Coordinates of C-alpha atoms in Angstrom, one line a residue:
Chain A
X186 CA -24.0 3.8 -32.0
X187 CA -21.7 2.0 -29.0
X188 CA -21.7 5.4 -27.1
X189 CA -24.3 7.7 -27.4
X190 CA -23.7 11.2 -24.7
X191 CA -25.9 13.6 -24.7
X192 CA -25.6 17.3 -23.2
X193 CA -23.4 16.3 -20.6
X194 CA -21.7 18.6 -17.8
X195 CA -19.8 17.9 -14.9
X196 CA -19.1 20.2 -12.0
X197 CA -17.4 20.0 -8.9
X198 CA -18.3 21.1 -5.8
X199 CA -15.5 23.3 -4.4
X200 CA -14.7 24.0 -0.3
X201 CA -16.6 27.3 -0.5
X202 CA -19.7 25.9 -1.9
X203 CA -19.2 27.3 -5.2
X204 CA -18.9 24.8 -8.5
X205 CA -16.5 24.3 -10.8
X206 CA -17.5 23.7 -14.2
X207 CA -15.4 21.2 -15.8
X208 CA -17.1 19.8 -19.0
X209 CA -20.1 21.8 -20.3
X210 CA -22.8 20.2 -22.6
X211 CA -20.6 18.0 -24.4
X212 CA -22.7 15.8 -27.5
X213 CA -20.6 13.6 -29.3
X214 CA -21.3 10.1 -30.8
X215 CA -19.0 7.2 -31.2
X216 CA -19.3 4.2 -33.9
X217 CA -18.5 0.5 -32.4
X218 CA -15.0 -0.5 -33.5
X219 CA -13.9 3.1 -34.0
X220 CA -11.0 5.2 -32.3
X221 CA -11.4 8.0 -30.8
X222 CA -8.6 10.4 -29.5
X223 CA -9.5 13.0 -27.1
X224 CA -7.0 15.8 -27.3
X225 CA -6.4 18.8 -25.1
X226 CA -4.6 21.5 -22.7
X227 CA -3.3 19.9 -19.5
X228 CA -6.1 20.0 -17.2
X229 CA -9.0 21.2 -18.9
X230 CA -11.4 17.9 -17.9
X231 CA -10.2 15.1 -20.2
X232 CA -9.3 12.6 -17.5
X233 CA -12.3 13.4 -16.0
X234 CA -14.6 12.9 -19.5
X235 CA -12.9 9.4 -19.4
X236 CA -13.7 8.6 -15.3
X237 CA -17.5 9.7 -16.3
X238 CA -17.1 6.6 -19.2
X239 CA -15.5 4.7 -16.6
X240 CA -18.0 5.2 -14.5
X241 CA -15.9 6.2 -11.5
X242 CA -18.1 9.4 -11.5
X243 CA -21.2 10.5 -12.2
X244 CA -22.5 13.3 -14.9
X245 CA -23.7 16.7 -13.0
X246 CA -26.3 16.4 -16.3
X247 CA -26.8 15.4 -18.7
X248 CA -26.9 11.1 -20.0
X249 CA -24.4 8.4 -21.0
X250 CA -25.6 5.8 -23.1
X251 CA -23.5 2.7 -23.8
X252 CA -25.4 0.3 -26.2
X253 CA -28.7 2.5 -25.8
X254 CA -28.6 2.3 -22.3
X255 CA -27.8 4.3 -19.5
X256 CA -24.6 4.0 -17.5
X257 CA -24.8 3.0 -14.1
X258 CA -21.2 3.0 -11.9
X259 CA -18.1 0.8 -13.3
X260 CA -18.5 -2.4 -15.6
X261 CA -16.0 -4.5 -16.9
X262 CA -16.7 -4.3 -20.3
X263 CA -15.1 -0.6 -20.3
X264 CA -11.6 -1.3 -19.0
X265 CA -9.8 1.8 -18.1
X266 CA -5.6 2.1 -18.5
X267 CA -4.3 5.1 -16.8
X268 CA -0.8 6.7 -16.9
X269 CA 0.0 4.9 -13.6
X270 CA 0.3 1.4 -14.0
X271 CA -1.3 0.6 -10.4
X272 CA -0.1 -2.8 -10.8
X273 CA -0.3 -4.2 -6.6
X274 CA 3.0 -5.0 -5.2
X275 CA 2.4 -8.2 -3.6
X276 CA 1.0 -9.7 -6.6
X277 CA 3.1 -11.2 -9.5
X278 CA 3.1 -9.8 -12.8
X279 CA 0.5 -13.1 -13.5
X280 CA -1.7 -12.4 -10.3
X281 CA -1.6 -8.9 -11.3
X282 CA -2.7 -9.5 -14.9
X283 CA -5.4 -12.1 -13.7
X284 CA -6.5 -9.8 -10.8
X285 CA -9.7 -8.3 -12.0
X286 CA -10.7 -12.4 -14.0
X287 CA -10.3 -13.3 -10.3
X288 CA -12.2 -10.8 -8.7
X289 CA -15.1 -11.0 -11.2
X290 CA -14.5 -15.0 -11.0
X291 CA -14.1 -15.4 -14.8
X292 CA -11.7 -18.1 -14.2
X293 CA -12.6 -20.5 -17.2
X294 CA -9.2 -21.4 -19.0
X295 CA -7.7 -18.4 -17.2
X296 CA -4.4 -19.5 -17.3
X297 CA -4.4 -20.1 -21.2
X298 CA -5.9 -16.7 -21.2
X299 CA -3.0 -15.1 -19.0
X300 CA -0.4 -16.9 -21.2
X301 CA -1.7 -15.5 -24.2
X302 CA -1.8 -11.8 -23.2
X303 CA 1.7 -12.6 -20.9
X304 CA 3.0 -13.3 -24.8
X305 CA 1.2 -10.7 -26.5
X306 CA 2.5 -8.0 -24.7
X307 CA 6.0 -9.8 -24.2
X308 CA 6.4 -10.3 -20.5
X309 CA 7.7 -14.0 -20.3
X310 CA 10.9 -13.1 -18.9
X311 CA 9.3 -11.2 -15.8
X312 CA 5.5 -13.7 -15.5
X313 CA 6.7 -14.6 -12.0
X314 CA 8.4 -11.3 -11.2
X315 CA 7.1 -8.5 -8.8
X316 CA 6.1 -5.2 -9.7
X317 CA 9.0 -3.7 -7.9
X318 CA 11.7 -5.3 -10.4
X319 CA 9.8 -3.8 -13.1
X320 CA 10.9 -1.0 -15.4
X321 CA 8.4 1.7 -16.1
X322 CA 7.5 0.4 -20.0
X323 CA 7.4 -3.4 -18.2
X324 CA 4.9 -2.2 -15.6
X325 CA 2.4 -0.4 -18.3
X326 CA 2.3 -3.5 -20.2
X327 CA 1.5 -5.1 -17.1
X328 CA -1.3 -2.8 -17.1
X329 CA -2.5 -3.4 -20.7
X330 CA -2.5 -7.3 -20.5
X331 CA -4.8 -6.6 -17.4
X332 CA -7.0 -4.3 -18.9
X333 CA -7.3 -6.5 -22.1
X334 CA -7.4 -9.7 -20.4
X335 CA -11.5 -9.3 -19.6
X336 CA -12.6 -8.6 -23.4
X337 CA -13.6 -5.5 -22.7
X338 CA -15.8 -4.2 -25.4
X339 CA -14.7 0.0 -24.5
X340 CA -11.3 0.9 -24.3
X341 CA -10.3 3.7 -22.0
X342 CA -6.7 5.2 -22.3
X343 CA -6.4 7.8 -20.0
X344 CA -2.9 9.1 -21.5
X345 CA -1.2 5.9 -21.0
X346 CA 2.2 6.3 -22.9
X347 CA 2.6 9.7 -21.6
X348 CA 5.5 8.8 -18.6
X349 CA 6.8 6.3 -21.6
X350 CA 10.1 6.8 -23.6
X351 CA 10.4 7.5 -27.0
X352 CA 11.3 4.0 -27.9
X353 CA 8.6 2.1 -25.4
X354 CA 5.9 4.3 -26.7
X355 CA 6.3 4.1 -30.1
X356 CA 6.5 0.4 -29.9
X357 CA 3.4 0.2 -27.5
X358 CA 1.4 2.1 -29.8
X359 CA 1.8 -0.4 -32.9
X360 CA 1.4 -3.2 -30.5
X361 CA -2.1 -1.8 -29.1
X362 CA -3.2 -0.5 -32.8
X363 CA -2.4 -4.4 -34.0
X364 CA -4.4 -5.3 -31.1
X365 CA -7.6 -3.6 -31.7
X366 CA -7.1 -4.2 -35.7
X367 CA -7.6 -8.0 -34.6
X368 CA -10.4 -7.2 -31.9
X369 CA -12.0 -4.2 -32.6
X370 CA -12.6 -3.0 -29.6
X371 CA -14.2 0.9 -29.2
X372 CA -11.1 2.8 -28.4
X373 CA -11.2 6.4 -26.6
X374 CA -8.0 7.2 -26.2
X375 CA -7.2 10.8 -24.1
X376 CA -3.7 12.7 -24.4
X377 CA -2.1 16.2 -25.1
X378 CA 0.3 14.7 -27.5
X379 CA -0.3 15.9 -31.4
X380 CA 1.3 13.2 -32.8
X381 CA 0.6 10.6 -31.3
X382 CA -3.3 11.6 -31.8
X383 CA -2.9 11.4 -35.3
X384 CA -1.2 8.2 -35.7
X385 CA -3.6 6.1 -34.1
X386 CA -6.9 8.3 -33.9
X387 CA -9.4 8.0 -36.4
X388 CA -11.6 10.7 -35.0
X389 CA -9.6 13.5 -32.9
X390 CA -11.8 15.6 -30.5
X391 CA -10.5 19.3 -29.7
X392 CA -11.7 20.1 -26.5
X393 CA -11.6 23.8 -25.2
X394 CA -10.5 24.7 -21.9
X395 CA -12.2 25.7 -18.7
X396 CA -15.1 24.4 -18.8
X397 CA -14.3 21.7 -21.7
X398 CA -16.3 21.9 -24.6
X399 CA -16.1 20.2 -27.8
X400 CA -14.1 22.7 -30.8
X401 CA -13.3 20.7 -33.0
X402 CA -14.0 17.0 -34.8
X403 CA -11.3 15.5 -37.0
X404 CA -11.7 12.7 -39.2
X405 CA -8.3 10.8 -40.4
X406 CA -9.2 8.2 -42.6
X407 CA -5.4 7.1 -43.5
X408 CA -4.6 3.4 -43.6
X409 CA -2.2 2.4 -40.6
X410 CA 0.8 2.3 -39.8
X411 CA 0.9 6.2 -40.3
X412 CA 3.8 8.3 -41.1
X413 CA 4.2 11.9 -40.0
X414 CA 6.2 12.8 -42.1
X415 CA 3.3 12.2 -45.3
X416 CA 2.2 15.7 -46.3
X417 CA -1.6 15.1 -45.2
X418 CA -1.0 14.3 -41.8
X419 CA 1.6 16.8 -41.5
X420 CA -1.2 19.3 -42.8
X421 CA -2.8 18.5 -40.2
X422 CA -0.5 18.2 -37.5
X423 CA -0.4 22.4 -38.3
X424 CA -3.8 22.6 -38.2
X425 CA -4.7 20.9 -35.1
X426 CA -1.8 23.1 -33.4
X427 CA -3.4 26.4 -34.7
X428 CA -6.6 25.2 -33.2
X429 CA -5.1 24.2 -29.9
X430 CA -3.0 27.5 -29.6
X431 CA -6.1 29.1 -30.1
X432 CA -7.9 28.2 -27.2
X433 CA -5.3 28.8 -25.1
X434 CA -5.8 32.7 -23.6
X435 CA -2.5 34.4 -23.6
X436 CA -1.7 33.3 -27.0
Chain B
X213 CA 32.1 14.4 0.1
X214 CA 33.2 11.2 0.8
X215 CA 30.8 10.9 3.5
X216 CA 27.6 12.0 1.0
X217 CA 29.2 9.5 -2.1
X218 CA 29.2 6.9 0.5
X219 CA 25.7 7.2 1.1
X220 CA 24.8 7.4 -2.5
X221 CA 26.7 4.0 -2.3
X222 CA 23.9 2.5 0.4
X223 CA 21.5 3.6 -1.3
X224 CA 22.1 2.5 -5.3
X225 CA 20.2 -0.4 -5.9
X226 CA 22.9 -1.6 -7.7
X227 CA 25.4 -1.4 -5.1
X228 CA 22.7 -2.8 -2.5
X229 CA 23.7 -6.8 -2.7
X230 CA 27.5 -6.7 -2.1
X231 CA 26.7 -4.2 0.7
X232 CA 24.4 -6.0 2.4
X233 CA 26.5 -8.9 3.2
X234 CA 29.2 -7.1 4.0
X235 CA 27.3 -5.0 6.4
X236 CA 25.8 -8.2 7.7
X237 CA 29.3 -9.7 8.9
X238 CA 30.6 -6.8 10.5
X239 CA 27.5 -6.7 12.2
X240 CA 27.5 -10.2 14.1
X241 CA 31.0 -9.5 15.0
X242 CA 30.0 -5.8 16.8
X243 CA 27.0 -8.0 17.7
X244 CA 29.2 -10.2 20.0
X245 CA 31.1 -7.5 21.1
X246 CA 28.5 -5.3 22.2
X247 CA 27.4 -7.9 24.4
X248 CA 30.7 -8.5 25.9
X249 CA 31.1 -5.1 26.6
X250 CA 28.0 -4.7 27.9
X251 CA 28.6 -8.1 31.0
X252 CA 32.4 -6.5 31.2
X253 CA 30.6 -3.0 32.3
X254 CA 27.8 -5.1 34.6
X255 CA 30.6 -6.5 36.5
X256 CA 32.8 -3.6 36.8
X257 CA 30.2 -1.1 37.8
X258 CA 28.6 -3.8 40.0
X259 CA 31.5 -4.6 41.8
X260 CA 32.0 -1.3 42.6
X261 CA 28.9 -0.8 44.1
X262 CA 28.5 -3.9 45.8
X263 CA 32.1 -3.8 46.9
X264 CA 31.0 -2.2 50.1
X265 CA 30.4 -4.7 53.5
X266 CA 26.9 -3.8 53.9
X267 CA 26.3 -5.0 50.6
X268 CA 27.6 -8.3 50.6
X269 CA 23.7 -10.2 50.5
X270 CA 23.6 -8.7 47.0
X271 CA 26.4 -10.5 45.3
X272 CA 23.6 -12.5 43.8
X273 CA 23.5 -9.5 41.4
X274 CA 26.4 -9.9 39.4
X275 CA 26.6 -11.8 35.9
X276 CA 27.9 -14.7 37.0
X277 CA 25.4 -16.3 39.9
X278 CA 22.4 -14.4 38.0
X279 CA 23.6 -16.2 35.0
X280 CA 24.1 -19.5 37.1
X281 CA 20.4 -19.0 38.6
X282 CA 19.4 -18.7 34.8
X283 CA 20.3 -22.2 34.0
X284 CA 19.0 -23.5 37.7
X285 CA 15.4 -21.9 36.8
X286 CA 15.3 -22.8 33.0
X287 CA 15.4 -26.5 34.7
X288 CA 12.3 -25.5 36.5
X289 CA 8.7 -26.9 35.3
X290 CA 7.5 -23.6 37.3
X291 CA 9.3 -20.9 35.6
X292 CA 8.4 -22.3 32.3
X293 CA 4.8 -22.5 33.4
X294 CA 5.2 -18.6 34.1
X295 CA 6.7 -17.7 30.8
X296 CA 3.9 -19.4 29.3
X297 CA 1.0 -18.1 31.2
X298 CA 2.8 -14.6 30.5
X299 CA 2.9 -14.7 27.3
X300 CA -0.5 -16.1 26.8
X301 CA -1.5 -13.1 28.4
X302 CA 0.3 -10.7 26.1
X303 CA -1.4 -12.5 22.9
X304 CA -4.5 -12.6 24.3
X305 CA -4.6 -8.9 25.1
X306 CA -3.1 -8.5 21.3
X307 CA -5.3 -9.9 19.8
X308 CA -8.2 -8.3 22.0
X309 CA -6.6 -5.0 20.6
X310 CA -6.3 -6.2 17.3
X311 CA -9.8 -7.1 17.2
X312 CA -10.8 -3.6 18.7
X313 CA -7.8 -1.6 17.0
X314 CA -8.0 -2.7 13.4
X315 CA -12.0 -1.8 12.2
X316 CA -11.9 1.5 14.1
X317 CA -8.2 1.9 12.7
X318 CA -9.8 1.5 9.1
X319 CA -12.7 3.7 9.8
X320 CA -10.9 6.5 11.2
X321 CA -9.0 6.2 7.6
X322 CA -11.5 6.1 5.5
X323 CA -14.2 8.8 7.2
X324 CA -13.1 11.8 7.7
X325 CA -16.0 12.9 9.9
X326 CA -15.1 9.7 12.0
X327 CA -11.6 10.8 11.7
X328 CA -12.0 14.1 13.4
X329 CA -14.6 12.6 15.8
X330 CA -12.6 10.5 17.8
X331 CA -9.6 12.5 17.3
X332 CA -9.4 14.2 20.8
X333 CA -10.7 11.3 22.6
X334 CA -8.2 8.9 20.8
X335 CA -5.7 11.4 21.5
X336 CA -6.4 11.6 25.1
X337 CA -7.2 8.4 26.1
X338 CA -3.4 7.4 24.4
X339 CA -1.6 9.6 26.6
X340 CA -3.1 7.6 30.0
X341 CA -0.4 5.3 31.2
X342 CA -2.3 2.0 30.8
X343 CA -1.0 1.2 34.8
X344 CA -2.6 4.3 35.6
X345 CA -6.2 1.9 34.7
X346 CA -5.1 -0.7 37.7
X347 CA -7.1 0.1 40.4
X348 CA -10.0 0.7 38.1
X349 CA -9.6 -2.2 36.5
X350 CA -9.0 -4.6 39.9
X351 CA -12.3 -2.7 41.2
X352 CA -14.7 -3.2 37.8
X353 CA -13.5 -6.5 36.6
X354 CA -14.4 -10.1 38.5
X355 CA -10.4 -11.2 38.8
X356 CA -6.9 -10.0 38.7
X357 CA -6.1 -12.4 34.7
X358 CA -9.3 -9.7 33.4
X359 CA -7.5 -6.8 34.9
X360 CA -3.7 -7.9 33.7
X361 CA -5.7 -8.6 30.1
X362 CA -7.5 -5.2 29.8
X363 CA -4.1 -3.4 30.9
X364 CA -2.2 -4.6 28.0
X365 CA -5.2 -4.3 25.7
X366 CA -5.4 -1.1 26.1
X367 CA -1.9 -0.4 26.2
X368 CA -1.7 -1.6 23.0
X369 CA -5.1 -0.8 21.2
X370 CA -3.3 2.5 20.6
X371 CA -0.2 1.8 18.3
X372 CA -2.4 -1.2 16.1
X373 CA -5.4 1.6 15.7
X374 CA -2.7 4.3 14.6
X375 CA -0.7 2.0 11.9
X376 CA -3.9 0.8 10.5
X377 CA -5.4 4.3 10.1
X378 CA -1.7 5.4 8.5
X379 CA -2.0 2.0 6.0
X380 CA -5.6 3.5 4.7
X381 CA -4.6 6.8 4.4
X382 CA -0.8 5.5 2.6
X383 CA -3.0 3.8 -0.3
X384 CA -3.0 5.5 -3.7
X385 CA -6.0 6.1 -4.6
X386 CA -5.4 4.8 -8.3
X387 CA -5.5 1.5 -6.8
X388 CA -8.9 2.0 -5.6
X389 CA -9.6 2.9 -8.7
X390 CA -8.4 0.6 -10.6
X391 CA -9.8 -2.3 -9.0
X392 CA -13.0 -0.7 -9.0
X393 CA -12.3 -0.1 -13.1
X394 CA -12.0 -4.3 -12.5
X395 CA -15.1 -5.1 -10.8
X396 CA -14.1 -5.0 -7.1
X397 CA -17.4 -5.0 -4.6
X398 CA -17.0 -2.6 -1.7
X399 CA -15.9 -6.6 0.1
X400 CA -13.2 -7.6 -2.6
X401 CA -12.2 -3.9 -2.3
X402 CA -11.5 -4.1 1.4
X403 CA -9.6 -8.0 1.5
X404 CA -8.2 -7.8 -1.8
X405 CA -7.0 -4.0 -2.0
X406 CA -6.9 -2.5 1.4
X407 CA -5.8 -5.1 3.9
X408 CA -2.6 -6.0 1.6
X409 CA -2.1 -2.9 1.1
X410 CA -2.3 -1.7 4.9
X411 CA -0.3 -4.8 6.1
X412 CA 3.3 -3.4 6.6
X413 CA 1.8 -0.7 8.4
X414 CA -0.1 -3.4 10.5
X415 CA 2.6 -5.2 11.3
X416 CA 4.6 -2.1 12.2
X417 CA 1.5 -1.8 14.6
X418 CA 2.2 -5.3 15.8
X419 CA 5.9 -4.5 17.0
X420 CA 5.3 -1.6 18.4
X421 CA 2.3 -3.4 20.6
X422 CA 4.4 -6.3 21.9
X423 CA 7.3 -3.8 23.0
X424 CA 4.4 -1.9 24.9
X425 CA 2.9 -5.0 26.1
X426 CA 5.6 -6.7 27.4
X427 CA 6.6 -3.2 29.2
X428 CA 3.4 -3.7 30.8
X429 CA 3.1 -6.8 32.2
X430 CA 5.4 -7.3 34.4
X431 CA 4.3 -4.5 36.3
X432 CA 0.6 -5.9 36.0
X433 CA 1.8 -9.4 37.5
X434 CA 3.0 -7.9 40.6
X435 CA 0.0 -6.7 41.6
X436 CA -1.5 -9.4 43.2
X437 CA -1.7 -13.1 40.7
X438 CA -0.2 -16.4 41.5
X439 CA 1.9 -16.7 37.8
X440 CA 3.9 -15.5 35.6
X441 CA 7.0 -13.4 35.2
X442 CA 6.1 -10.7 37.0
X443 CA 5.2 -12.7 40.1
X444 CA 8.2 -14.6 40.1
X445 CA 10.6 -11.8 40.4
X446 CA 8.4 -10.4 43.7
X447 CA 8.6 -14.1 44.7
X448 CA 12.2 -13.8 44.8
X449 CA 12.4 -10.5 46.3
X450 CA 10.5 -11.7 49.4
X451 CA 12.6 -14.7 49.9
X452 CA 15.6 -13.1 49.3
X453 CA 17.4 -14.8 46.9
X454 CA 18.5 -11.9 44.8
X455 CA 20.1 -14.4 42.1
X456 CA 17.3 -15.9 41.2
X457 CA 15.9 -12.1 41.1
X458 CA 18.4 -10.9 38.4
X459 CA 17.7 -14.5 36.6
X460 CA 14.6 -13.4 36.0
X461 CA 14.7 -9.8 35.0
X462 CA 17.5 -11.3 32.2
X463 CA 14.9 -14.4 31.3
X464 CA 12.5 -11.1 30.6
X465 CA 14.7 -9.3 28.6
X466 CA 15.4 -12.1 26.4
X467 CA 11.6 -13.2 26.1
X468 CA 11.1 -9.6 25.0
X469 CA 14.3 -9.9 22.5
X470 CA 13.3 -13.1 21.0
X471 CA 9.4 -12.1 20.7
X472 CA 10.6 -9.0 18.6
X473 CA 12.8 -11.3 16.6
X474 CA 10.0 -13.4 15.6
X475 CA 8.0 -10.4 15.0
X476 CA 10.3 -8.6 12.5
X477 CA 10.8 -12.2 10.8
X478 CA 7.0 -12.4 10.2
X479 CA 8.1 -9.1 9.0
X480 CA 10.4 -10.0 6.3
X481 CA 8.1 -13.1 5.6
X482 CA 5.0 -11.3 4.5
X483 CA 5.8 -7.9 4.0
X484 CA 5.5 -6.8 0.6
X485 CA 7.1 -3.3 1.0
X486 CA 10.6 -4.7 2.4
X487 CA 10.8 -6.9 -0.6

């Protein structure tokens, strides 16, 4: 099992001493090399699940394991890609890219690496450019060649396609699903979008609001590239919006 | 209407180029102007204030034999040796305040208990003229170059601490966390993330302190030391030669014009923001 997590709850601590529960004993296993989409209401503790993987905070209770072992702050080898790109202005597209290689000084054939992720993700045109010139689906690219560049062995999406357009996302997605066919990295991928859940997910979480629990597991076992529009997965588009609707209170 | 389209105009990006160079041309030519204007309006209002008999000693005011004087004491190994001890003294005290200004800027950002700490203090300390420290400073340090140095540190500790503080608290915090996400230490976090990213506030911290400093010394050079700017214009006062006098107070404005200059073209040089 690449993640193992076990009862875990997370609370903040609010202004007036009280706690706010955000994820409540959550248990939920994830295969190496699988897929994982992580679907829910806006704001009901998803980002936060994925900054606990991260790293970037700790569990209230509760354990992470990642390879049998326990989690201790951020490490490399779970790259995290948010809906911001974050990409620093007064780097270059390639000083952004190579920016955490640098920092962690992985620097062996770093610049064959750069060039190959500069071409994967198409940004020749803009390799010497700064962030500033870049459009929107440019920058989140950006973002993806740096969180890729590092081999990461976890992949954390925190809803990365969400400020995309239609046409950017679309072609993203197949471009990061042809990616981790070739690599196989462990992908946990967070969004409130239905569809775009059950094209790439092979295992869709449902988690309930306030605090988050875990509702309902998925399995989609359908060969890529998906179509909606195939009676299965449209089957289950419904069925995952019942179950959504459901949780929701003034439904 | 036409106003508000007209701004939209300025501020399109893809109106900006043409703009710019446009704007640029009419500017050198108002430029010129403004400065011909501004000798026309010397001599006419100084003429009619000097026009008077009692007044005739003070002639040396006008543009003409200031500007003559100019050219007289440029030719001088003296006055050069004054401009440069003066503005050694204004980077000295910079970076002094730099030194001083920048950590506690940063820690004031980051920690909110620090933050609210010094708050009142800072507050009150930056409302003290820094001249109002002279006698203080004359009667605690051993010579008059300390005293001139810890009047325009402290005159401009104030604007470097505030723009650093504004830089930490400007940074999105996504950036923090993604470089964390990356491997940053708590050190490659602070040189490779927050510095750059607090640097055109810093340098906005940098103008603001040479404007101040330079306000400041030449009242701190009359007070008693044997160079500098400051010194040479009482030195002309006592001996009279009012010329020389208004030579120097123009010499002072241009120092202070041309130190800004180079200050907003390190500016445009490494500020990633105006890019």
């Amino acid at each position: 099992m690449k993640i193992r997590i076990e009862n875990l709850s997370y609370s903040y601590n609010l202004q007036n001493k009280s706690k706010l529960n955000v994820l409540e004993n959550i248990n939920l296993d994830i295969e190496e090399c699988n897929f994982v989409v992580i679907i829910g209401e806006s704001g009901c503790g998803k980002t936060t699940f994925l900054n606990l993987l991260a790293g970037l905070l700790h569990p209230t209770s509760g354990s992470l394991l990642v390879d049998d072992k326990e989690t201790a702050g951020t490490h490399p080898s779970r790259s995290l890609i948010t809906q911001q790109p974050s990409l620093l202005p007064w780097l270059s597209v390639r000083d952004n890219i190579t920016f955490g290689c640098e920092l962690r000084s992985e620097k062996e054939n770093l610049s064959e690496r750069a060039e190959k992720f500069i071409k994967l993700m198409g940004l020749q045109s803009v390799e010497e450019a700064y962030p500033n010139k870049l459009s929107l689906g440019m920058a989140q690219r950006v973002a993806f060649a740096r969180g890729l560049i590092g081999m990461p062995e976890v992949l954390l999406l925190d809803e990365p396609f969400a400020s995309l357009d239609f046409s950017n996302r679309s072609r993203l997605q197949a471009e990061l699903l042809k990616i981790w066919e070739g690599q196989r990295y462990t992908v946990i991928l967070v969004t409130h979008d239905i569809d775009e859940a059950i094209l790439v997910g092979r295992k869709i979480v449902i988690l309930g609001n306030k605090p988050a629990q875990i509702e309902h597991i998925i399995e989609i076992d359908s060969e890529y590239p998906r179509d909606l529009n195939d009676k299965k997965l449209f089957n289950l588009k419904v069925e995952i919006q019942k179950k959504l609707s459901r949780l929701v209170d003034f439904y | 209407m036409k106003l508000f389209s007209k701004y939209l105009r300025s501020v399109d990006k893809s109106y900006k180029k043409p703009q710019k160079v446009k704007i640029r041309r009419y500017q050198s030519v108002y430029g010129i102007l403004g400065v011909i204007l501004f000798v026309f309006l010397w001599t006419v209002i100084g003429r009619m204030i000097l026009s008077g008999p009692d007044f005739k000693q003070f002639d040396g005011f006008l543009p003409l034999p200031s500007v003559k004087a100019l050219f007289s004491l440029m030719a001088t190994k003296f006055f050069w040796d004054s401009v440069f001890s003066s503005v050694l003294r204004i980077v000295t005290g910079i970076i002094l305040a730099t030194i001083i200004g920048i950590p506690f800027g940063f820690l004031i950002g980051f920690y909110k208990t620090f933050k609210e700490l010094t708050h009142i203090p800072v507050q009150f300390l930056r409302m003290i003229s820094p001249l109002a420290w002279m006698p203080i400073a004359i009667i605690l340090l051993p010579s008059f170059e300390y005293a001139i140095l810890f009047l325009i540190t402290i005159a401009t500790v104030w604007p470097i601490l505030l723009n650093a503080t504004q830089g930490v608290l400007n940074i999105p915090p996504e950036w923090i966390k993604m470089a964390q996400n990356q491997g940053a230490n708590d050190y490659q976090l602070l040189f490779k993330v927050i510095l750059p990213a607090s640097i055109p506030y810093i340098l906005t911290g940098f103008r603001m302190a040479i404007g101040v400093a330079w306000i400041v010394l030449v009242p701190a050079e009359l007070l008693g030391i044997s160079s500098g700017l400051g010194y040479l214009i009482n030195d002309a006062r006592d001996t009279m030669e009012y010329d020389r006098l208004m030579a120097i107070v123009i010499a002072i404005g241009m120092l202070g014009f041309l130190l800004d200059g180079l200050c907003q073209l390190i500016q445009k040089r490494i500020d990633w923001s105006g890019e």
